[in-house]
């Protein structure tokens, strides 16, 4: 059942530090996701993937610094979820995103488009003066080559991480 839900409702657009709760009781560490207010279907009721066309009604939804490039145009996808997760991973590990202090959604979108044309430059800027983790370059290389409707290879992504 869980994998079926994951295949219908993208959740990574929800992932940010504020939406993760940790429970360290019993010697383990369980992580709970909260706040599913922006969860949406990427398939229609017949099981077909949405076309990825722009939809201004849903453009720039969510937390601006983590919104995917697809999310900036109102077209939600699994690729966009993975991009959002990537921004979180960069922010959590470097403490920085170049557009973090920008409040204009179009400017943030333009910055993301520019930086993801050269992933190495993006990561160098975020991790400066330290060296960025190579796994993040591999991750973003993979995510950026995905087509809008492509089903991500989740096993491959797990191996990266």
GROMACS .gro file of C-alpha atoms in nm, residues 37-136:
model
  100
   37UNK     CA    1  -0.087   2.034   0.289
   38UNK     CA    2   0.070   2.058  -0.059
   39UNK     CA    3   0.054   1.690  -0.151
   40UNK     CA    4  -0.090   1.646  -0.499
   41UNK     CA    5  -0.144   1.380  -0.761
   42UNK     CA    6   0.088   1.362  -1.056
   43UNK     CA    7  -0.146   1.115  -1.227
   44UNK     CA    8  -0.504   1.176  -1.326
   45UNK     CA    9  -0.795   0.951  -1.222
   46UNK     CA   10  -0.730   0.722  -1.521
   47UNK     CA   11  -0.368   0.666  -1.420
   48UNK     CA   12  -0.210   0.888  -1.684
   49UNK     CA   13   0.076   1.117  -1.588
   50UNK     CA   14  -0.009   1.487  -1.604
   51UNK     CA   15   0.140   1.653  -1.909
   52UNK     CA   16   0.367   1.898  -1.729
   53UNK     CA   17   0.213   2.208  -1.876
   54UNK     CA   18   0.241   2.531  -1.685
   55UNK     CA   19  -0.038   2.605  -1.440
   56UNK     CA   20  -0.017   2.952  -1.290
   57UNK     CA   21  -0.269   2.859  -1.020
   58UNK     CA   22  -0.008   2.631  -0.861
   59UNK     CA   23   0.312   2.812  -0.961
   60UNK     CA   24   0.567   2.884  -0.687
   61UNK     CA   25   0.369   2.683  -0.429
   62UNK     CA   26   0.545   2.569  -0.117
   63UNK     CA   27   0.855   2.692   0.057
   64UNK     CA   28   1.026   2.909  -0.203
   65UNK     CA   29   1.386   2.804  -0.143
   66UNK     CA   30   1.303   2.434  -0.186
   67UNK     CA   31   1.044   2.454  -0.467
   68UNK     CA   32   1.155   2.260  -0.773
   69UNK     CA   33   1.187   2.419  -1.115
   70UNK     CA   34   0.876   2.222  -1.217
   71UNK     CA   35   0.698   2.354  -0.908
   72UNK     CA   36   0.785   2.711  -1.006
   73UNK     CA   37   0.570   2.669  -1.317
   74UNK     CA   38   0.293   2.477  -1.139
   75UNK     CA   39   0.379   2.139  -1.293
   76UNK     CA   40   0.442   1.888  -1.017
   77UNK     CA   41   0.634   1.568  -1.084
   78UNK     CA   42   0.845   1.297  -0.926
   79UNK     CA   43   1.148   1.464  -1.086
   80UNK     CA   44   1.052   1.785  -0.908
   81UNK     CA   45   1.018   1.601  -0.578
   82UNK     CA   46   1.372   1.469  -0.614
   83UNK     CA   47   1.500   1.815  -0.701
   84UNK     CA   48   1.334   1.951  -0.387
   85UNK     CA   49   1.498   1.678  -0.181
   86UNK     CA   50   1.832   1.774  -0.338
   87UNK     CA   51   1.794   2.137  -0.232
   88UNK     CA   52   1.721   2.018   0.121
   89UNK     CA   53   2.026   1.791   0.122
   90UNK     CA   54   2.247   2.078   0.005
   91UNK     CA   55   2.102   2.317   0.260
   92UNK     CA   56   2.125   2.069   0.548
   93UNK     CA   57   2.485   1.978   0.469
   94UNK     CA   58   2.621   2.321   0.368
   95UNK     CA   59   2.390   2.560   0.551
   96UNK     CA   60   2.350   2.766   0.234
   97UNK     CA   61   2.138   2.807  -0.079
   98UNK     CA   62   2.228   3.096  -0.313
   99UNK     CA   63   1.867   3.215  -0.346
  100UNK     CA   64   1.776   3.184   0.022
  101UNK     CA   65   1.748   3.559   0.085
  102UNK     CA   66   1.563   3.629  -0.242
  103UNK     CA   67   1.190   3.684  -0.197
  104UNK     CA   68   1.081   3.726  -0.560
  105UNK     CA   69   0.966   3.383  -0.689
  106UNK     CA   70   1.067   3.459  -1.049
  107UNK     CA   71   1.417   3.560  -0.940
  108UNK     CA   72   1.450   3.240  -0.737
  109UNK     CA   73   1.329   3.039  -1.037
  110UNK     CA   74   1.582   3.213  -1.265
  111UNK     CA   75   1.865   3.144  -1.020
  112UNK     CA   76   1.773   2.776  -0.994
  113UNK     CA   77   1.755   2.742  -1.373
  114UNK     CA   78   2.098   2.902  -1.406
  115UNK     CA   79   2.267   2.709  -1.128
  116UNK     CA   80   2.136   2.371  -1.242
  117UNK     CA   81   2.279   2.433  -1.588
  118UNK     CA   82   2.615   2.400  -1.413
  119UNK     CA   83   2.574   2.178  -1.109
  120UNK     CA   84   2.940   2.191  -1.014
  121UNK     CA   85   2.931   2.573  -0.991
  122UNK     CA   86   2.613   2.553  -0.782
  123UNK     CA   87   2.768   2.308  -0.537
  124UNK     CA   88   3.099   2.497  -0.516
  125UNK     CA   89   2.908   2.814  -0.429
  126UNK     CA   90   2.705   2.637  -0.161
  127UNK     CA   91   2.999   2.462   0.003
  128UNK     CA   92   3.261   2.736  -0.036
  129UNK     CA   93   3.534   2.719   0.092
  130UNK     CA   94   3.490   2.346   0.165
  131UNK     CA   95   3.477   2.078  -0.103
  132UNK     CA   96   3.126   1.962  -0.186
  133UNK     CA   97   3.031   1.593  -0.141
  134UNK     CA   98   3.060   1.417  -0.478
  135UNK     CA   99   2.738   1.228  -0.405
  136UNK     CA  100   2.542   1.552  -0.441
   0.00000   0.00000   0.00000
